Coordinates of C-alpha atoms and ligand atoms in Angstrom, one line a residue:
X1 CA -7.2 25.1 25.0
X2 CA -3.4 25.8 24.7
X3 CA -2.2 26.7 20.7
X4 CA -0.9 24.5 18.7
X5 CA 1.4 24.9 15.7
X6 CA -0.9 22.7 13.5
X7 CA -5.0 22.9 13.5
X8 CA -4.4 19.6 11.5
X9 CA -1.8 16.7 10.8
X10 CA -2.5 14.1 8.3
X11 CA -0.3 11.4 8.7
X12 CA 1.3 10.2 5.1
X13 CA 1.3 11.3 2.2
X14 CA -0.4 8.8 -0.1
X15 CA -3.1 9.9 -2.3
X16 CA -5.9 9.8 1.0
X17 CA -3.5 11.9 3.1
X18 CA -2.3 14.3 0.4
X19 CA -5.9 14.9 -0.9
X20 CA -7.4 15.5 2.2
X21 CA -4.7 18.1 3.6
X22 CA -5.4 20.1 -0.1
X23 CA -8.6 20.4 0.9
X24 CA -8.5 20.9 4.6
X25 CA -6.0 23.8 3.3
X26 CA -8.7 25.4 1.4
X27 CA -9.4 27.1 4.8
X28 CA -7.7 29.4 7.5
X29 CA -6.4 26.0 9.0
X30 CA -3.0 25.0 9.5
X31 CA -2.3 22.0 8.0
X32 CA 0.6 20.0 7.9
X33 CA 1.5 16.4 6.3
X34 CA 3.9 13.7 7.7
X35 CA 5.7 10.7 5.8
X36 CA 8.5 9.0 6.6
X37 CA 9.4 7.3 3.1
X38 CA 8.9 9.0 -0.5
X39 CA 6.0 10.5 -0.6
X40 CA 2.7 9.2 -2.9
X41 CA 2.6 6.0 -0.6
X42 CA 1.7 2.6 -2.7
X43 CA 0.5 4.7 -6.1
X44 CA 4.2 5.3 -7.4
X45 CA 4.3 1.9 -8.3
X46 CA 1.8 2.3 -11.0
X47 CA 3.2 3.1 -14.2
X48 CA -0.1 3.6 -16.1
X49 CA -3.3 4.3 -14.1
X50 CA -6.1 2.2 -14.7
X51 CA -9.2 3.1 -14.9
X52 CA -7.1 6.4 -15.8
X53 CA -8.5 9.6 -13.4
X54 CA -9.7 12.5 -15.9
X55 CA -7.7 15.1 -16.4
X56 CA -4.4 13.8 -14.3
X57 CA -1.0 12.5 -15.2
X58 CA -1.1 9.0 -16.7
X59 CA 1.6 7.6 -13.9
X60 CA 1.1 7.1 -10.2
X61 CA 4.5 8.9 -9.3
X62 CA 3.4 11.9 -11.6
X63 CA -0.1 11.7 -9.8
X64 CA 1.7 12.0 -6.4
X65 CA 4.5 14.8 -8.0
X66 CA 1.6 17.2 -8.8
X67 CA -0.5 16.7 -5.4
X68 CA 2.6 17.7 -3.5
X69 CA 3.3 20.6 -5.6
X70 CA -0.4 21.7 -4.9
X71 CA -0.6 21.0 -1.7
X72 CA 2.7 23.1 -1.3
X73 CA 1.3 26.0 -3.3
X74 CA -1.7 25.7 -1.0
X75 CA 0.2 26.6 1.9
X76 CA 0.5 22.9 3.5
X77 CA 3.7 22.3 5.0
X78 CA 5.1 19.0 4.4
X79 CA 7.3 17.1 7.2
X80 CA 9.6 14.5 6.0
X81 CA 10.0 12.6 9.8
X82 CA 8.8 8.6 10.3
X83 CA 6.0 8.7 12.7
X84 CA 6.5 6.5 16.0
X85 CA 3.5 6.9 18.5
X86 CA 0.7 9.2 18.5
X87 CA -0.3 10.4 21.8
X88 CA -3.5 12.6 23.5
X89 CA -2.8 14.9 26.1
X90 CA -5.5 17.7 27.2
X91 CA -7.6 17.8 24.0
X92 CA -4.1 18.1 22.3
X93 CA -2.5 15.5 19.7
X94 CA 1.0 14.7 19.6
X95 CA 2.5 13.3 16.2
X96 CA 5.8 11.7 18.0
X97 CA 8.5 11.2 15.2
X98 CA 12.3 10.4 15.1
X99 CA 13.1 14.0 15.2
X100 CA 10.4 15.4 17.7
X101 CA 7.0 15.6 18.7
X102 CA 4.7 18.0 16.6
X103 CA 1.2 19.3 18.5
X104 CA -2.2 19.4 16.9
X105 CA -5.8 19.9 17.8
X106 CA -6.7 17.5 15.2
X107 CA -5.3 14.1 13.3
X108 CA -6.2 12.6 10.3
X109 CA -4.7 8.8 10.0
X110 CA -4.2 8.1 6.4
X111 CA -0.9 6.1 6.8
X112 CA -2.0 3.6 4.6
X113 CA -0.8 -0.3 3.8
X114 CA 2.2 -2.3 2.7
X115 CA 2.7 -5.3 0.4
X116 CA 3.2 -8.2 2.8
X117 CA 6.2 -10.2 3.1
X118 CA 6.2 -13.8 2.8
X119 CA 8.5 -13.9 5.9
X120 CA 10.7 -17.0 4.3
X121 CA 14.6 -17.6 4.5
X122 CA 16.0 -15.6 1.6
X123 CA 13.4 -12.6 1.1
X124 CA 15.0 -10.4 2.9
X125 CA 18.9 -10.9 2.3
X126 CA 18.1 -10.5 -2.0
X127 CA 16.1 -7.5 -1.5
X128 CA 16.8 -5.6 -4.8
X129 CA 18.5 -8.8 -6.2
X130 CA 16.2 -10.6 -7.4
X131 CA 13.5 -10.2 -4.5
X132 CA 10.9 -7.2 -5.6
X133 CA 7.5 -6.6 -5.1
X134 CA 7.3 -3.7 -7.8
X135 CA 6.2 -5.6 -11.3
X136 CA 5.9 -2.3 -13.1
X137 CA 10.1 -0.8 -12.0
X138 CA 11.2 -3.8 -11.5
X139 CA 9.9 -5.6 -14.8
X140 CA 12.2 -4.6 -17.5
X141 CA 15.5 -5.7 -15.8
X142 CA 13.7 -9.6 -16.1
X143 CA 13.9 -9.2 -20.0
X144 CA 14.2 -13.1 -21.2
X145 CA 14.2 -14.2 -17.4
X146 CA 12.4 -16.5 -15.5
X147 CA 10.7 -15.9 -12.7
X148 CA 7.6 -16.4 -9.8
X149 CA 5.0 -14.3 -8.7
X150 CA 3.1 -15.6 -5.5
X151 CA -0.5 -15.2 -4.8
X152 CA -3.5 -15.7 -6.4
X153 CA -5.7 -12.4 -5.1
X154 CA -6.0 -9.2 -7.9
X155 CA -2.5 -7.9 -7.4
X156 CA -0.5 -10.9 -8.4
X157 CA -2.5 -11.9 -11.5
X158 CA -2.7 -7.9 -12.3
X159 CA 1.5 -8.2 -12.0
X160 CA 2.4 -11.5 -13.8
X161 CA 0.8 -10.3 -16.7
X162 CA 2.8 -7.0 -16.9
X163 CA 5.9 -9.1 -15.7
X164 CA 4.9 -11.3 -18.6
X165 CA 5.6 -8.6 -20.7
X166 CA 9.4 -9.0 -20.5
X167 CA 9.9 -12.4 -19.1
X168 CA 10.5 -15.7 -21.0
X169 CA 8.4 -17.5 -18.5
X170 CA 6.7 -16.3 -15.8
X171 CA 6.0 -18.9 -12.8
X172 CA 2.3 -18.1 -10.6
X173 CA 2.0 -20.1 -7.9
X174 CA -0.9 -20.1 -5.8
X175 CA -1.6 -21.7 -2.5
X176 CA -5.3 -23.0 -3.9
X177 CA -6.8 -24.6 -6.6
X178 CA -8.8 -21.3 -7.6
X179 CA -7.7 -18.1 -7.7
X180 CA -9.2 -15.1 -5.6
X181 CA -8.5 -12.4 -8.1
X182 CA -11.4 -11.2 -11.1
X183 CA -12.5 -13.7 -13.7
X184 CA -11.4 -11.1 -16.5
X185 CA -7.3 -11.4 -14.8
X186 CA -7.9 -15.1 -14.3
X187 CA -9.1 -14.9 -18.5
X188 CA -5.7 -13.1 -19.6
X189 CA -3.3 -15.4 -17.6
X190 CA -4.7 -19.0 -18.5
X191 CA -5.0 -17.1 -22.1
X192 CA -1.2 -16.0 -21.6
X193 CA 1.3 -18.7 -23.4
X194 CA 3.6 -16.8 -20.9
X195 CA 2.4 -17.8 -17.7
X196 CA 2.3 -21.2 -16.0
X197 CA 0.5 -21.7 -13.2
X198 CA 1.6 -24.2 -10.0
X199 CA -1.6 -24.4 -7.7
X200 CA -1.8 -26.0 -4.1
X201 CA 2.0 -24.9 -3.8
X202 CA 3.6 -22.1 -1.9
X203 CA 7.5 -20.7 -2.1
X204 CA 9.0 -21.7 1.6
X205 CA 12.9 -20.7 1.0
X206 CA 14.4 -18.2 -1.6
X207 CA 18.0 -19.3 -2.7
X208 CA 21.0 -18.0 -4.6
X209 CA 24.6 -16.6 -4.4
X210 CA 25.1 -12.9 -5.3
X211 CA 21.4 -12.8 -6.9
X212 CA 18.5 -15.1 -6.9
X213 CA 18.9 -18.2 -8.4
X214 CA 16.0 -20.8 -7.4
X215 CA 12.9 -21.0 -5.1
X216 CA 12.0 -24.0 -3.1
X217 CA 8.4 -24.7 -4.1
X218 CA 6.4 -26.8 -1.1
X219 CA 3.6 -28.4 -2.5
X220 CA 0.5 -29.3 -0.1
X221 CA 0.8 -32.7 -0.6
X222 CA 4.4 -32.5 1.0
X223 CA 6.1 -32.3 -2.2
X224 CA 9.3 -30.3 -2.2
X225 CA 10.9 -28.9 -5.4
X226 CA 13.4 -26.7 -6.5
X227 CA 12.7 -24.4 -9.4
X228 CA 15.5 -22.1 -11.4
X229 CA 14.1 -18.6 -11.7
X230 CA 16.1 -15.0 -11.2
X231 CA 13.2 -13.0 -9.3
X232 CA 10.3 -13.6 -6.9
X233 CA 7.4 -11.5 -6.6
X234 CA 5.0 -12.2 -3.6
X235 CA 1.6 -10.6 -4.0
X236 CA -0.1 -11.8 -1.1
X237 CA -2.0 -9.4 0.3
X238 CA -1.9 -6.1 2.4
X239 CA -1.3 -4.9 6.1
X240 CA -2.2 -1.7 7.4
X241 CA 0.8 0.7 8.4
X242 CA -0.8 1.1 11.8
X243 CA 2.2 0.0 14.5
X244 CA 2.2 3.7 16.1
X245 CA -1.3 4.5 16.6
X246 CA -2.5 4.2 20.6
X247 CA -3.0 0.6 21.8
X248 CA -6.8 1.7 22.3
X249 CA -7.7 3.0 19.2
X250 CA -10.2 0.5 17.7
X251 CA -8.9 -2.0 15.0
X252 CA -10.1 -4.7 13.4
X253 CA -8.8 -8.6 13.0
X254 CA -6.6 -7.8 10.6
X255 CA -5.5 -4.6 12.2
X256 CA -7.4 -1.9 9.9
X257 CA -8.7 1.1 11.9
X258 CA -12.1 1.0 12.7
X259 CA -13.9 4.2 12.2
X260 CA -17.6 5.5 12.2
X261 CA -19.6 7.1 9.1
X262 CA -18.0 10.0 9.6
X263 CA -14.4 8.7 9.3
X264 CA -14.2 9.3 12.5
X265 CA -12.2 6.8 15.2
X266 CA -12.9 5.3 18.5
X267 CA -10.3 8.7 19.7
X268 CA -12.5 11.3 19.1
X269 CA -10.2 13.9 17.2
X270 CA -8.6 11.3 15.5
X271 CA -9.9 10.5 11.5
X272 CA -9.2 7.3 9.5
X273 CA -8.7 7.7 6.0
X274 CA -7.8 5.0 2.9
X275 CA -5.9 1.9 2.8
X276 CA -5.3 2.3 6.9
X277 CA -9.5 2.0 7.6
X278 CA -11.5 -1.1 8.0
X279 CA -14.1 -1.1 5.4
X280 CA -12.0 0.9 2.6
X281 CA -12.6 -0.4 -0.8
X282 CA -9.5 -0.2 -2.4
X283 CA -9.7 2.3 -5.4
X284 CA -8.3 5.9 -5.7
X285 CA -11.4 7.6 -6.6
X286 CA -12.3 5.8 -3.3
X287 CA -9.7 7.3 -1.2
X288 CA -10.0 10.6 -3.0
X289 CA -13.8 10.4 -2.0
X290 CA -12.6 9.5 1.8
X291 CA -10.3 12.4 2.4
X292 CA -12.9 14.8 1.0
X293 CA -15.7 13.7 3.4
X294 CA -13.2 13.3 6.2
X295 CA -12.3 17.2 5.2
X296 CA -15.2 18.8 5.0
X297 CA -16.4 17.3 8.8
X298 CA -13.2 18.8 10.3
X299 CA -13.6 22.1 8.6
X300 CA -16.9 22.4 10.1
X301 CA -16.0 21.0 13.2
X302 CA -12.7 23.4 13.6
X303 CA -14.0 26.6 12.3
Ligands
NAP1 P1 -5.8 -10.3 -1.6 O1 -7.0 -10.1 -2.4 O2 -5.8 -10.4 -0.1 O3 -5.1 -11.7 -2.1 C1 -4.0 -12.2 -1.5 C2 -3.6 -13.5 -2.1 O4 -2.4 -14.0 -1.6 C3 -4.7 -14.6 -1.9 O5 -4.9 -15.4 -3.1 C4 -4.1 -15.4 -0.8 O6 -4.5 -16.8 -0.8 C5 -2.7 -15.3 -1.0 N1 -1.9 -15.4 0.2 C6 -2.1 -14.7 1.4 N2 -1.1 -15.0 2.3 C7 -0.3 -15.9 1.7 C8 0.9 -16.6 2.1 N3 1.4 -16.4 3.3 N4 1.5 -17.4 1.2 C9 1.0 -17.6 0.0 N5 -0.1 -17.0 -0.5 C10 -0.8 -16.1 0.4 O7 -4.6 -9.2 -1.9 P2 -4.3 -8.4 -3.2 O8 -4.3 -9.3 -4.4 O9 -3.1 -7.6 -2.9 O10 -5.6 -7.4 -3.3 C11 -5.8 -6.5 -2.2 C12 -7.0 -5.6 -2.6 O11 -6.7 -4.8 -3.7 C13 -8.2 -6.5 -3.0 O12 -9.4 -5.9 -2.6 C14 -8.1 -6.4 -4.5 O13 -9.4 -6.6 -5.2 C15 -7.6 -5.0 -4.7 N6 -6.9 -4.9 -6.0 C16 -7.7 -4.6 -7.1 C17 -7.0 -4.5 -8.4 C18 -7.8 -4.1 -9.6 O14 -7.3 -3.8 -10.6 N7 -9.1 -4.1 -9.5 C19 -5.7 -4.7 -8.5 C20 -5.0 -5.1 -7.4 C21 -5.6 -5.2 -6.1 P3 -6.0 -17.2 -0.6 O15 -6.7 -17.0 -1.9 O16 -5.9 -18.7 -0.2 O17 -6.6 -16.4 0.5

């Protein structure tokens, strides 16, 4: 087998990817990291950890800050280049970014998920004027506003109620009569003066000037209304970051890597860690637990 400048790549560096290249690193391997935004992936939204992880910095970005500096100290070197396809050739892995293509004998997928967009006329042009999906950086510039957070699963109910914290009103509206999210979030907002909720209603159009200004609220029995507000949130859900893995590579329905017991792909020499893999359950501790396992298989199958 020809050499290769990396024994490993982990692709992202979100709190799977960054764990398990600091432990992969504890080793003679090469080991590099590849992101193509900020690094700490969907984590340095969270101002305050919760449940909060013993013995680490209460905030996701300060969670994320010290990993990278360890993972530095550990020798890892860290590539800052948007990954576009990820090709095999020869028992060798090519990580194909904007700048180059960067050759491995073994990947580790951990490239995680984004919020979804609601895909409606408006989102996108107010972007960062009155359209955010970050509740906990966003939050404090709604002091005394109104505004509406869509979806009815954990995340949303988890962010009204810190958007409630600075907003006169904040609007939930929720495509069903029930929401999807835990009975103790579903306690706080019906017990939050705060929060009103619209149910069997979903936000079709997004409309201002210069900022937001009003959502048009479509109500399933055809009902159409305007409703003043000066943000949108949509919480509806995640997708997996997943558009430049190989056409073959096993997914899911929704598009979530499929892997084995062992982490492990359809591609062998290919691991799928975190919010990327089919089946993960969605905590840090469990995508902590992932990149360790996935680790300590390629350490032994490498050495
Ligand atoms: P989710 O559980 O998939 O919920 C998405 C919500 O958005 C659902 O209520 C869904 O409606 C609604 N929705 C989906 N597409 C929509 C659309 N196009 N228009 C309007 N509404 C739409 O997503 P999530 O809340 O982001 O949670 C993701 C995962 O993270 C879950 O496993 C969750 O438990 C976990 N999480 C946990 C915590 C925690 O503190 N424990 C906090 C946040 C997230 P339907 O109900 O009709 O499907």
């Amino acid at each position: 087998m020809s050499q290769t400048p990396y024994d490993v790549i982990v692709i992202g560096e979100g709190v799977s990817g960054l764990t398990a290249a600091r432990e992969l690193a504890v080793s003679t391997l090469k080991i590099a990291t590849i992101e193509g935004q900020l690094f700490g992936g969907l984590v340095i939204n969270v101002n305050e950890l919760e449940p909060p992880i013993e013995g680490r910095p209460a905030s996701g970005a300060e969670l994320a800050a010290e990993m990278m500096q360890a993972n530095a100290e550990a020798g890892v070197t860290s590539i800052q280049e948007p990954v576009t396809a990820l090709r095999q050739t020869d028992g060798i892995y090519e990580v194909v970014t904007d700048s180059g293509v960067h050759r491995t004998r073994h990947v580790v997928v951990a490239s995680g998920a984004r919020l979804k967009k609601l895909g409606v006329p408006g989102e996108a042009d107010y972007e960062g004027r009155g359209v955010s999906q970050c509740a906990d950086c966003d939050g404090p510039m709604y002091q005394n506003e109104e505004v509406i957070v869509v979806g009815g699963g954990d995340s949303a109910l988890q962010e009204a109620l810190v958007l409630a914290r600075y907003c006169r009103r904040v609007h939930l509206v929720h495509r069903r009569n029930q929401f999807r999210g835990a009975q103790h979030f579903a306690d706080q907002i019906k017990g939050n003066d705060k929060i009103s909720v619209t149910w069997n209603a979903t936000v079709d159009a997004i409309l201002g000037s210069q900022m937001v200004e009003k959502a048009r609220i479509k109500h399933t029995d055809g009902k159409v209304e305007e409703r003043a507000c000066a943000g949108v949130f949509a919480y509806i859900g995640l997708e997996p970051n997943a558009e430049f893995l190989p056409s073959n590579l096993q997914r899911d329905d929704g598009g979530y890597v499929r892997t084995n017991e062992n982490l492990e792909t359809s591609i062998p020499g290919i691991s799928a860690i975190g919010a990327v893999r089919s089946g993960y359950k969605g905590t840090l501790n469990d995508a902590m637990d992932e990149a360790r396992r996935a680790a300590q298989l390629i350490k032994g199958r490498l050495a």
